[in-house]
Amino acid sequence: MTLHVGAQLPVNSVPGYRDDLDLAAVARHAEQLGLDSVWAGDRLAAPYPTLDPSLVLATAAAATSRIQVGYGVMLLALRSAAWAAKQVGTLQRLSGGRTVLGVGVGTGDPQEWGAAGVSPRARGRRTERLLDLLPGLLAGERTTLTDLPGNPSVALNPAVPAPEIWIGGGSEQALRRVVSHGQGWLASMKPPKEIARCAGRLGALAAEHGVPTPRISIHLHVRLLEHPDHAASSRVADRLTAQYRMPRALSGDVGVAGTPHQIAERLREYGDAGAERFVLVPFGEDDDDPFRQYELFGRVRELLAS
């Protein structure tokens, strides 16, 4: 297994957004520290400020030369198939093939989906339809757009190599979507025991369909600390409970605070459960320095490598 530790860019999350933050500098810092990827989430309308992930990731790609840039995740169904393919294909071309396409169905917020003219109840089926169309569109093939009235056809140029596709979500249907459309599962808000259970299910589904078993990546909400603080994990869990309306018992399992050594040990638990890629999501106090958090992320990677 190749070690992979990435970081969510400090944008499009709660709290996340800061007007004074130079995202290009943050991405460049991540690459210099030896991290393997940077990621941006996707919201059209949210209770907090958000930026378009394609432009955020293009900014990161322009400031770096090696690190992967990932949608974590793109709400594919908010867009038409052709526009989604044009955005992803352009980022793939500008980044020199460093794009990773995470795809999810989102929260189903009626205001957000209504603003895109899409019924939230249809977002799962629509996501699968767009995933079916995406490879041909990226390859420059003339493709019938079954997501649009009248089923027009189009060929997009230039053709680009398809990026890796990682599917988010934790439901049975999401796991089936991973096997049918993705190379990997992009898990989030799951404790190690749930990762292990889902890894077994993915293996069974892959065998049933005669395809390779998908790989597993975990997005983990963390606050890195210089020194041990036994109360910090409880504060992270409290924030997760308040901001994502999740049960306190679950937030205590999936939100982690600690020193690089403590976080590395937690990642080893996820590795034992089946995860092979890790994306650390900064989730600390409002006055945390994202550059220093990334430095501590880099230290976690060094510890795992050793």
PDB file of C-alpha atoms in Angstrom:
ATOM      1  CA  MET A   1       0.000   0.000   0.000  1.00  0.00           C
ATOM      2  CA  THR A   2       1.284   3.452  -0.959  1.00  0.00           C
ATOM      3  CA  LEU A   3       1.010   5.938   1.868  1.00  0.00           C
ATOM      4  CA  HIS A   4      -1.289   8.847   0.994  1.00  0.00           C
ATOM      5  CA  VAL A   5      -2.107  11.688   3.382  1.00  0.00           C
ATOM      6  CA  GLY A   6      -3.965  14.700   2.049  1.00  0.00           C
ATOM      7  CA  ALA A   7      -5.668  17.745   3.528  1.00  0.00           C
ATOM      8  CA  GLN A   8      -8.972  19.490   2.989  1.00  0.00           C
ATOM      9  CA  LEU A   9      -8.365  23.090   2.011  1.00  0.00           C
ATOM     10  CA  PRO A  10      -9.694  25.507   4.678  1.00  0.00           C
ATOM     11  CA  VAL A  11     -12.665  26.584   2.554  1.00  0.00           C
ATOM     12  CA  ASN A  12     -16.267  25.436   1.934  1.00  0.00           C
ATOM     13  CA  SER A  13     -16.681  23.915   5.360  1.00  0.00           C
ATOM     14  CA  VAL A  14     -17.805  24.928   8.805  1.00  0.00           C
ATOM     15  CA  PRO A  15     -16.083  27.152   9.910  1.00  0.00           C
ATOM     16  CA  GLY A  16     -13.523  27.068   7.053  1.00  0.00           C
ATOM     17  CA  TYR A  17     -13.927  30.264   5.049  1.00  0.00           C
ATOM     18  CA  ARG A  18     -11.631  33.234   5.708  1.00  0.00           C
ATOM     19  CA  ASP A  19     -11.446  36.322   3.518  1.00  0.00           C
ATOM     20  CA  ASP A  20      -7.764  36.847   4.283  1.00  0.00           C
ATOM     21  CA  LEU A  21      -6.570  33.335   3.427  1.00  0.00           C
ATOM     22  CA  ASP A  22      -4.309  32.876   0.387  1.00  0.00           C
ATOM     23  CA  LEU A  23      -5.434  29.477  -0.889  1.00  0.00           C
ATOM     24  CA  ALA A  24      -2.601  29.280  -3.412  1.00  0.00           C
ATOM     25  CA  ALA A  25      -0.112  29.734  -0.572  1.00  0.00           C
ATOM     26  CA  VAL A  26      -1.892  27.092   1.524  1.00  0.00           C
ATOM     27  CA  ALA A  27      -1.746  24.568  -1.355  1.00  0.00           C
ATOM     28  CA  ARG A  28       1.922  25.355  -2.026  1.00  0.00           C
ATOM     29  CA  HIS A  29       2.654  24.918   1.681  1.00  0.00           C
ATOM     30  CA  ALA A  30       0.923  21.509   1.649  1.00  0.00           C
ATOM     31  CA  GLU A  31       3.052  20.357  -1.263  1.00  0.00           C
ATOM     32  CA  GLN A  32       6.280  21.597   0.313  1.00  0.00           C
ATOM     33  CA  LEU A  33       5.412  19.670   3.492  1.00  0.00           C
ATOM     34  CA  GLY A  34       5.124  16.415   1.538  1.00  0.00           C
ATOM     35  CA  LEU A  35       1.344  16.030   1.675  1.00  0.00           C
ATOM     36  CA  ASP A  36      -0.134  14.083  -1.212  1.00  0.00           C
ATOM     37  CA  SER A  37      -3.361  15.917  -2.037  1.00  0.00           C
ATOM     38  CA  VAL A  38      -5.565  18.918  -1.291  1.00  0.00           C
ATOM     39  CA  TRP A  39      -9.356  18.851  -1.479  1.00  0.00           C
ATOM     40  CA  ALA A  40     -12.347  21.183  -1.699  1.00  0.00           C
ATOM     41  CA  GLY A  41     -16.006  20.486  -0.985  1.00  0.00           C
ATOM     42  CA  ASP A  42     -18.946  21.611  -3.099  1.00  0.00           C
ATOM     43  CA  ARG A  43     -22.011  23.610  -2.083  1.00  0.00           C
ATOM     44  CA  LEU A  44     -24.150  25.919  -4.198  1.00  0.00           C
ATOM     45  CA  ALA A  45     -26.061  27.473  -1.302  1.00  0.00           C
ATOM     46  CA  ALA A  46     -25.082  26.797   2.290  1.00  0.00           C
ATOM     47  CA  PRO A  47     -25.528  28.481   5.684  1.00  0.00           C
ATOM     48  CA  TYR A  48     -21.860  29.550   5.498  1.00  0.00           C
ATOM     49  CA  PRO A  49     -19.719  31.195   2.780  1.00  0.00           C
ATOM     50  CA  THR A  50     -18.617  28.881  -0.040  1.00  0.00           C
ATOM     51  CA  LEU A  51     -16.454  29.138  -3.139  1.00  0.00           C
ATOM     52  CA  ASP A  52     -16.731  27.156  -6.374  1.00  0.00           C
ATOM     53  CA  PRO A  53     -14.549  24.036  -5.946  1.00  0.00           C
ATOM     54  CA  SER A  54     -13.370  23.927  -9.554  1.00  0.00           C
ATOM     55  CA  LEU A  55     -11.903  27.431  -9.253  1.00  0.00           C
ATOM     56  CA  VAL A  56     -10.469  26.684  -5.801  1.00  0.00           C
ATOM     57  CA  LEU A  57      -8.767  23.535  -7.104  1.00  0.00           C
ATOM     58  CA  ALA A  58      -7.542  25.304 -10.247  1.00  0.00           C
ATOM     59  CA  THR A  59      -5.929  27.883  -7.965  1.00  0.00           C
ATOM     60  CA  ALA A  60      -4.287  25.076  -5.988  1.00  0.00           C
ATOM     61  CA  ALA A  61      -3.131  23.322  -9.159  1.00  0.00           C
ATOM     62  CA  ALA A  62      -1.585  26.501 -10.556  1.00  0.00           C
ATOM     63  CA  ALA A  63       0.432  26.981  -7.360  1.00  0.00           C
ATOM     64  CA  THR A  64       1.775  23.417  -7.252  1.00  0.00           C
ATOM     65  CA  SER A  65       3.392  20.823  -9.508  1.00  0.00           C
ATOM     66  CA  ARG A  66       3.055  17.429  -7.818  1.00  0.00           C
ATOM     67  CA  ILE A  67       0.193  17.305  -5.352  1.00  0.00           C
ATOM     68  CA  GLN A  68      -3.202  15.908  -6.379  1.00  0.00           C
ATOM     69  CA  VAL A  69      -6.258  18.176  -6.349  1.00  0.00           C
ATOM     70  CA  GLY A  70      -9.519  16.537  -5.334  1.00  0.00           C
ATOM     71  CA  TYR A  71     -13.225  17.267  -5.254  1.00  0.00           C
ATOM     72  CA  GLY A  72     -14.306  16.112  -1.831  1.00  0.00           C
ATOM     73  CA  VAL A  73     -17.031  15.788  -3.023  1.00  0.00           C
ATOM     74  CA  MET A  74     -18.542  17.300  -6.168  1.00  0.00           C
ATOM     75  CA  LEU A  75     -22.344  17.363  -6.123  1.00  0.00           C
ATOM     76  CA  LEU A  76     -22.409  16.206  -9.707  1.00  0.00           C
ATOM     77  CA  ALA A  77     -26.183  16.259 -10.041  1.00  0.00           C
ATOM     78  CA  LEU A  78     -26.369  20.029  -9.409  1.00  0.00           C
ATOM     79  CA  ARG A  79     -24.949  20.455 -12.921  1.00  0.00           C
ATOM     80  CA  SER A  80     -25.786  19.241 -16.385  1.00  0.00           C
ATOM     81  CA  ALA A  81     -23.570  16.402 -17.577  1.00  0.00           C
ATOM     82  CA  ALA A  82     -21.861  18.507 -20.245  1.00  0.00           C
ATOM     83  CA  TRP A  83     -21.036  21.380 -17.889  1.00  0.00           C
ATOM     84  CA  ALA A  84     -19.771  19.014 -15.215  1.00  0.00           C
ATOM     85  CA  ALA A  85     -17.547  17.271 -17.768  1.00  0.00           C
ATOM     86  CA  LYS A  86     -16.234  20.617 -19.030  1.00  0.00           C
ATOM     87  CA  GLN A  87     -15.324  21.719 -15.487  1.00  0.00           C
ATOM     88  CA  VAL A  88     -13.668  18.437 -14.541  1.00  0.00           C
ATOM     89  CA  GLY A  89     -11.928  18.093 -17.903  1.00  0.00           C
ATOM     90  CA  THR A  90     -10.559  21.610 -17.754  1.00  0.00           C
ATOM     91  CA  LEU A  91      -9.157  21.036 -14.270  1.00  0.00           C
ATOM     92  CA  GLN A  92      -7.664  17.732 -15.409  1.00  0.00           C
ATOM     93  CA  ARG A  93      -5.936  19.474 -18.329  1.00  0.00           C
ATOM     94  CA  LEU A  94      -4.712  22.478 -16.306  1.00  0.00           C
ATOM     95  CA  SER A  95      -3.428  20.297 -13.465  1.00  0.00           C
ATOM     96  CA  GLY A  96      -1.540  17.959 -15.765  1.00  0.00           C
ATOM     97  CA  GLY A  97      -3.680  14.955 -14.844  1.00  0.00           C
ATOM     98  CA  ARG A  98      -3.631  15.488 -11.074  1.00  0.00           C
ATOM     99  CA  THR A  99      -7.404  15.643 -10.567  1.00  0.00           C
ATOM    100  CA  VAL A 100      -9.296  13.231  -8.320  1.00  0.00           C
ATOM    101  CA  LEU A 101     -13.070  13.357  -8.732  1.00  0.00           C
ATOM    102  CA  GLY A 102     -14.978  12.617  -5.558  1.00  0.00           C
ATOM    103  CA  VAL A 103     -18.731  12.456  -6.196  1.00  0.00           C
ATOM    104  CA  GLY A 104     -21.580  12.562  -3.707  1.00  0.00           C
ATOM    105  CA  VAL A 105     -25.287  13.369  -3.497  1.00  0.00           C
ATOM    106  CA  GLY A 106     -25.176  15.959  -0.703  1.00  0.00           C
ATOM    107  CA  THR A 107     -27.679  16.783   1.999  1.00  0.00           C
ATOM    108  CA  GLY A 108     -30.747  17.267  -0.182  1.00  0.00           C
ATOM    109  CA  ASP A 109     -31.309  20.820   1.080  1.00  0.00           C
ATOM    110  CA  PRO A 110     -34.420  21.918  -0.911  1.00  0.00           C
ATOM    111  CA  GLN A 111     -33.159  25.501  -1.246  1.00  0.00           C
ATOM    112  CA  GLU A 112     -29.825  24.400  -2.702  1.00  0.00           C
ATOM    113  CA  TRP A 113     -31.254  21.895  -5.159  1.00  0.00           C
ATOM    114  CA  GLY A 114     -34.128  24.197  -6.064  1.00  0.00           C
ATOM    115  CA  ALA A 115     -31.611  26.894  -7.031  1.00  0.00           C
ATOM    116  CA  ALA A 116     -30.141  24.416  -9.532  1.00  0.00           C
ATOM    117  CA  GLY A 117     -33.569  23.410 -10.843  1.00  0.00           C
ATOM    118  CA  VAL A 118     -33.145  19.829  -9.633  1.00  0.00           C
ATOM    119  CA  SER A 119     -35.448  17.869  -7.336  1.00  0.00           C
ATOM    120  CA  PRO A 120     -33.508  16.689  -4.278  1.00  0.00           C
ATOM    121  CA  ARG A 121     -35.501  13.456  -4.339  1.00  0.00           C
ATOM    122  CA  ALA A 122     -34.024  12.619  -7.756  1.00  0.00           C
ATOM    123  CA  ARG A 123     -30.409  13.429  -6.922  1.00  0.00           C
ATOM    124  CA  GLY A 124     -29.265   9.832  -6.462  1.00  0.00           C
ATOM    125  CA  ARG A 125     -30.660   8.595  -9.778  1.00  0.00           C
ATOM    126  CA  ARG A 126     -29.452  11.739 -11.523  1.00  0.00           C
ATOM    127  CA  THR A 127     -25.940  11.287 -10.097  1.00  0.00           C
ATOM    128  CA  GLU A 128     -25.793   7.761 -11.501  1.00  0.00           C
ATOM    129  CA  ARG A 129     -27.012   8.936 -14.904  1.00  0.00           C
ATOM    130  CA  LEU A 130     -24.314  11.617 -15.031  1.00  0.00           C
ATOM    131  CA  LEU A 131     -21.657   9.142 -13.927  1.00  0.00           C
ATOM    132  CA  ASP A 132     -22.690   6.987 -16.889  1.00  0.00           C
ATOM    133  CA  LEU A 133     -22.291   9.934 -19.282  1.00  0.00           C
ATOM    134  CA  LEU A 134     -19.057  11.368 -17.905  1.00  0.00           C
ATOM    135  CA  PRO A 135     -16.471   8.949 -19.421  1.00  0.00           C
ATOM    136  CA  GLY A 136     -17.661   9.483 -22.976  1.00  0.00           C
ATOM    137  CA  LEU A 137     -17.835  13.248 -22.570  1.00  0.00           C
ATOM    138  CA  LEU A 138     -14.304  13.426 -21.144  1.00  0.00           C
ATOM    139  CA  ALA A 139     -13.032  11.194 -23.969  1.00  0.00           C
ATOM    140  CA  GLY A 140     -14.412  13.584 -26.592  1.00  0.00           C
ATOM    141  CA  GLU A 141     -16.979  11.087 -27.841  1.00  0.00           C
ATOM    142  CA  ARG A 142     -20.296  12.273 -29.217  1.00  0.00           C
ATOM    143  CA  THR A 143     -22.615  11.593 -26.318  1.00  0.00           C
ATOM    144  CA  THR A 144     -26.397  11.643 -26.046  1.00  0.00           C
ATOM    145  CA  LEU A 145     -27.275  13.809 -23.061  1.00  0.00           C
ATOM    146  CA  THR A 146     -30.026  11.793 -21.426  1.00  0.00           C
ATOM    147  CA  ASP A 147     -30.106  14.251 -18.518  1.00  0.00           C
ATOM    148  CA  LEU A 148     -31.624  16.992 -20.716  1.00  0.00           C
ATOM    149  CA  PRO A 149     -35.034  17.343 -22.401  1.00  0.00           C
ATOM    150  CA  GLY A 150     -34.920  16.160 -25.991  1.00  0.00           C
ATOM    151  CA  ASN A 151     -31.724  14.156 -25.403  1.00  0.00           C
ATOM    152  CA  PRO A 152     -29.370  16.379 -27.449  1.00  0.00           C
ATOM    153  CA  SER A 153     -25.889  15.121 -28.277  1.00  0.00           C
ATOM    154  CA  VAL A 154     -22.507  16.801 -28.022  1.00  0.00           C
ATOM    155  CA  ALA A 155     -18.795  16.053 -28.394  1.00  0.00           C
ATOM    156  CA  LEU A 156     -16.526  18.046 -26.062  1.00  0.00           C
ATOM    157  CA  ASN A 157     -12.996  19.016 -27.024  1.00  0.00           C
ATOM    158  CA  PRO A 158     -10.254  18.691 -26.023  1.00  0.00           C
ATOM    159  CA  ALA A 159     -10.502  15.105 -24.868  1.00  0.00           C
ATOM    160  CA  VAL A 160      -8.765  14.412 -21.547  1.00  0.00           C
ATOM    161  CA  PRO A 161      -7.838  11.278 -19.606  1.00  0.00           C
ATOM    162  CA  ALA A 162     -10.562  10.472 -17.098  1.00  0.00           C
ATOM    163  CA  PRO A 163      -9.575  11.207 -13.493  1.00  0.00           C
ATOM    164  CA  GLU A 164      -9.919   8.657 -10.735  1.00  0.00           C
ATOM    165  CA  ILE A 165     -13.497   8.627  -9.457  1.00  0.00           C
ATOM    166  CA  TRP A 166     -14.152   8.146  -5.742  1.00  0.00           C
ATOM    167  CA  ILE A 167     -17.745   7.883  -4.552  1.00  0.00           C
ATOM    168  CA  GLY A 168     -18.896   9.333  -1.233  1.00  0.00           C
ATOM    169  CA  GLY A 169     -21.773   8.294   1.029  1.00  0.00           C
ATOM    170  CA  GLY A 170     -22.380   5.511   3.488  1.00  0.00           C
ATOM    171  CA  SER A 171     -25.713   3.957   2.467  1.00  0.00           C
ATOM    172  CA  GLU A 172     -26.096   0.591   0.756  1.00  0.00           C
ATOM    173  CA  GLN A 173     -26.933   2.409  -2.488  1.00  0.00           C
ATOM    174  CA  ALA A 174     -23.802   4.530  -2.166  1.00  0.00           C
ATOM    175  CA  LEU A 175     -21.662   1.397  -1.740  1.00  0.00           C
ATOM    176  CA  ARG A 176     -23.274  -0.099  -4.838  1.00  0.00           C
ATOM    177  CA  ARG A 177     -22.511   3.163  -6.655  1.00  0.00           C
ATOM    178  CA  VAL A 178     -18.855   2.804  -5.633  1.00  0.00           C
ATOM    179  CA  VAL A 179     -18.659  -0.649  -7.210  1.00  0.00           C
ATOM    180  CA  SER A 180     -20.507   0.315 -10.396  1.00  0.00           C
ATOM    181  CA  HIS A 181     -18.887   3.694 -11.078  1.00  0.00           C
ATOM    182  CA  GLY A 182     -15.771   4.306  -8.988  1.00  0.00           C
ATOM    183  CA  GLN A 183     -12.277   3.203  -8.236  1.00  0.00           C
ATOM    184  CA  GLY A 184     -12.702   3.923  -4.552  1.00  0.00           C
ATOM    185  CA  TRP A 185     -14.967   4.807  -1.655  1.00  0.00           C
ATOM    186  CA  LEU A 186     -14.574   8.263  -0.122  1.00  0.00           C
ATOM    187  CA  ALA A 187     -15.771   7.710   3.428  1.00  0.00           C
ATOM    188  CA  SER A 188     -16.472  10.393   6.016  1.00  0.00           C
ATOM    189  CA  MET A 189     -17.900  10.509   9.541  1.00  0.00           C
ATOM    190  CA  LYS A 190     -17.293   6.765  10.013  1.00  0.00           C
ATOM    191  CA  PRO A 191     -15.482   5.109  12.953  1.00  0.00           C
ATOM    192  CA  PRO A 192     -12.981   2.329  12.182  1.00  0.00           C
ATOM    193  CA  LYS A 193     -15.437  -0.482  12.984  1.00  0.00           C
ATOM    194  CA  GLU A 194     -17.877   0.902  10.389  1.00  0.00           C
ATOM    195  CA  ILE A 195     -15.074   1.225   7.822  1.00  0.00           C
ATOM    196  CA  ALA A 196     -14.269  -2.453   8.407  1.00  0.00           C
ATOM    197  CA  ARG A 197     -17.919  -3.451   7.968  1.00  0.00           C
ATOM    198  CA  CYS A 198     -18.268  -1.465   4.753  1.00  0.00           C
ATOM    199  CA  ALA A 199     -14.948  -2.811   3.457  1.00  0.00           C
ATOM    200  CA  GLY A 200     -16.383  -6.298   3.769  1.00  0.00           C
ATOM    201  CA  ARG A 201     -19.555  -5.250   1.976  1.00  0.00           C
ATOM    202  CA  LEU A 202     -17.589  -3.593  -0.841  1.00  0.00           C
ATOM    203  CA  GLY A 203     -15.559  -6.771  -1.268  1.00  0.00           C
ATOM    204  CA  ALA A 204     -18.729  -8.856  -1.529  1.00  0.00           C
ATOM    205  CA  LEU A 205     -20.348  -6.473  -4.025  1.00  0.00           C
ATOM    206  CA  ALA A 206     -17.177  -6.345  -6.131  1.00  0.00           C
ATOM    207  CA  ALA A 207     -17.019 -10.150  -6.262  1.00  0.00           C
ATOM    208  CA  GLU A 208     -20.696 -10.267  -7.220  1.00  0.00           C
ATOM    209  CA  HIS A 209     -20.056  -7.901 -10.162  1.00  0.00           C
ATOM    210  CA  GLY A 210     -16.673  -9.334 -11.152  1.00  0.00           C
ATOM    211  CA  VAL A 211     -14.746  -6.088 -10.639  1.00  0.00           C
ATOM    212  CA  PRO A 212     -11.712  -5.201  -8.493  1.00  0.00           C
ATOM    213  CA  THR A 213     -12.448  -4.412  -4.859  1.00  0.00           C
ATOM    214  CA  PRO A 214     -12.616  -0.607  -4.490  1.00  0.00           C
ATOM    215  CA  ARG A 215      -9.996   1.146  -2.407  1.00  0.00           C
ATOM    216  CA  ILE A 216     -11.008   3.137   0.666  1.00  0.00           C
ATOM    217  CA  SER A 217     -10.194   6.711   1.659  1.00  0.00           C
ATOM    218  CA  ILE A 218     -11.330   8.356   4.896  1.00  0.00           C
ATOM    219  CA  HIS A 219     -11.941  12.073   5.458  1.00  0.00           C
ATOM    220  CA  LEU A 220     -11.210  12.611   9.146  1.00  0.00           C
ATOM    221  CA  HIS A 221     -12.105  15.792  11.051  1.00  0.00           C
ATOM    222  CA  VAL A 222      -9.114  16.618  13.234  1.00  0.00           C
ATOM    223  CA  ARG A 223      -7.493  19.301  15.316  1.00  0.00           C
ATOM    224  CA  LEU A 224      -3.729  18.918  15.585  1.00  0.00           C
ATOM    225  CA  LEU A 225      -2.112  20.031  18.839  1.00  0.00           C
ATOM    226  CA  GLU A 226       1.426  20.874  19.849  1.00  0.00           C
ATOM    227  CA  HIS A 227       0.904  19.299  23.271  1.00  0.00           C
ATOM    228  CA  PRO A 228      -1.601  16.785  24.687  1.00  0.00           C
ATOM    229  CA  ASP A 229      -4.942  18.257  25.761  1.00  0.00           C
ATOM    230  CA  HIS A 230      -7.408  15.675  27.047  1.00  0.00           C
ATOM    231  CA  ALA A 231     -10.374  18.051  26.677  1.00  0.00           C
ATOM    232  CA  ALA A 232      -9.687  18.950  23.038  1.00  0.00           C
ATOM    233  CA  SER A 233     -11.308  15.825  21.547  1.00  0.00           C
ATOM    234  CA  SER A 234     -14.462  16.539  23.518  1.00  0.00           C
ATOM    235  CA  ARG A 235     -14.559  20.082  22.115  1.00  0.00           C
ATOM    236  CA  VAL A 236     -14.166  18.770  18.555  1.00  0.00           C
ATOM    237  CA  ALA A 237     -16.974  16.277  19.182  1.00  0.00           C
ATOM    238  CA  ASP A 238     -19.192  19.049  20.572  1.00  0.00           C
ATOM    239  CA  ARG A 239     -18.641  21.104  17.407  1.00  0.00           C
ATOM    240  CA  LEU A 240     -19.434  18.166  15.156  1.00  0.00           C
ATOM    241  CA  THR A 241     -22.619  17.505  17.099  1.00  0.00           C
ATOM    242  CA  ALA A 242     -23.727  21.135  16.883  1.00  0.00           C
ATOM    243  CA  GLN A 243     -22.732  21.854  13.303  1.00  0.00           C
ATOM    244  CA  TYR A 244     -23.673  18.580  11.622  1.00  0.00           C
ATOM    245  CA  ARG A 245     -26.528  17.565  13.963  1.00  0.00           C
ATOM    246  CA  MET A 246     -25.011  14.160  14.532  1.00  0.00           C
ATOM    247  CA  PRO A 247     -25.399  12.007  17.651  1.00  0.00           C
ATOM    248  CA  ARG A 248     -22.878  12.880  20.345  1.00  0.00           C
ATOM    249  CA  ALA A 249     -21.747   9.257  20.626  1.00  0.00           C
ATOM    250  CA  LEU A 250     -20.888   9.190  16.908  1.00  0.00           C
ATOM    251  CA  SER A 251     -19.180  12.578  16.909  1.00  0.00           C
ATOM    252  CA  GLY A 252     -17.018  11.378  19.783  1.00  0.00           C
ATOM    253  CA  ASP A 253     -15.933   8.430  17.613  1.00  0.00           C
ATOM    254  CA  VAL A 254     -15.166  10.351  14.405  1.00  0.00           C
ATOM    255  CA  GLY A 255     -13.846  13.722  15.611  1.00  0.00           C
ATOM    256  CA  VAL A 256     -10.267  13.602  16.810  1.00  0.00           C
ATOM    257  CA  ALA A 257      -7.894  16.042  18.477  1.00  0.00           C
ATOM    258  CA  GLY A 258      -4.357  15.287  19.526  1.00  0.00           C
ATOM    259  CA  THR A 259      -0.666  15.500  18.864  1.00  0.00           C
ATOM    260  CA  PRO A 260       0.791  14.150  15.614  1.00  0.00           C
ATOM    261  CA  HIS A 261       1.660  10.900  17.416  1.00  0.00           C
ATOM    262  CA  GLN A 262      -1.926  10.508  18.646  1.00  0.00           C
ATOM    263  CA  ILE A 263      -3.418  11.247  15.219  1.00  0.00           C
ATOM    264  CA  ALA A 264      -0.983   8.848  13.538  1.00  0.00           C
ATOM    265  CA  GLU A 265      -2.137   6.105  15.907  1.00  0.00           C
ATOM    266  CA  ARG A 266      -5.759   6.838  15.041  1.00  0.00           C
ATOM    267  CA  LEU A 267      -4.965   6.629  11.317  1.00  0.00           C
ATOM    268  CA  ARG A 268      -3.299   3.260  11.897  1.00  0.00           C
ATOM    269  CA  GLU A 269      -6.623   2.063  13.359  1.00  0.00           C
ATOM    270  CA  TYR A 270      -8.347   3.163  10.159  1.00  0.00           C
ATOM    271  CA  GLY A 271      -5.624   1.462   8.125  1.00  0.00           C
ATOM    272  CA  ASP A 272      -6.197  -1.791  10.006  1.00  0.00           C
ATOM    273  CA  ALA A 273      -9.918  -1.442   9.189  1.00  0.00           C
ATOM    274  CA  GLY A 274      -9.207  -1.193   5.449  1.00  0.00           C
ATOM    275  CA  ALA A 275      -8.542   2.478   4.664  1.00  0.00           C
ATOM    276  CA  GLU A 276      -5.454   3.183   2.593  1.00  0.00           C
ATOM    277  CA  ARG A 277      -5.782   6.919   1.928  1.00  0.00           C
ATOM    278  CA  PHE A 278      -6.341   9.627   4.523  1.00  0.00           C
ATOM    279  CA  VAL A 279      -7.615  13.173   4.095  1.00  0.00           C
ATOM    280  CA  LEU A 280      -7.335  15.353   7.206  1.00  0.00           C
ATOM    281  CA  VAL A 281     -10.032  18.001   7.544  1.00  0.00           C
ATOM    282  CA  PRO A 282      -8.946  20.957   9.735  1.00  0.00           C
ATOM    283  CA  PHE A 283     -11.627  21.232  12.407  1.00  0.00           C
ATOM    284  CA  GLY A 284     -10.352  23.245  15.294  1.00  0.00           C
ATOM    285  CA  GLU A 285     -10.808  26.637  16.851  1.00  0.00           C
ATOM    286  CA  ASP A 286     -11.529  29.732  14.774  1.00  0.00           C
ATOM    287  CA  ASP A 287      -8.129  31.234  15.568  1.00  0.00           C
ATOM    288  CA  ASP A 288      -6.106  28.147  14.551  1.00  0.00           C
ATOM    289  CA  ASP A 289      -3.362  28.927  12.035  1.00  0.00           C
ATOM    290  CA  PRO A 290      -4.061  26.756   8.957  1.00  0.00           C
ATOM    291  CA  PHE A 291      -0.400  26.883   7.934  1.00  0.00           C
ATOM    292  CA  ARG A 292       0.635  25.483  11.319  1.00  0.00           C
ATOM    293  CA  GLN A 293      -2.124  22.869  11.180  1.00  0.00           C
ATOM    294  CA  TYR A 294      -0.744  21.722   7.809  1.00  0.00           C
ATOM    295  CA  GLU A 295       2.767  21.540   9.273  1.00  0.00           C
ATOM    296  CA  LEU A 296       1.415  19.191  11.920  1.00  0.00           C
ATOM    297  CA  PHE A 297      -0.404  17.223   9.189  1.00  0.00           C
ATOM    298  CA  GLY A 298       2.971  16.809   7.500  1.00  0.00           C
ATOM    299  CA  ARG A 299       4.406  15.500  10.756  1.00  0.00           C
ATOM    300  CA  VAL A 300       1.600  12.904  10.915  1.00  0.00           C
ATOM    301  CA  ARG A 301       2.583  11.725   7.455  1.00  0.00           C
ATOM    302  CA  GLU A 302       6.221  11.451   8.470  1.00  0.00           C
ATOM    303  CA  LEU A 303       5.262   9.326  11.475  1.00  0.00           C
ATOM    304  CA  LEU A 304       3.147   6.994   9.342  1.00  0.00           C
ATOM    305  CA  ALA A 305       5.957   6.673   6.816  1.00  0.00           C
ATOM    306  CA  SER A 306       8.410   5.690   9.548  1.00  0.00           C
TER     307      SER A 306
END
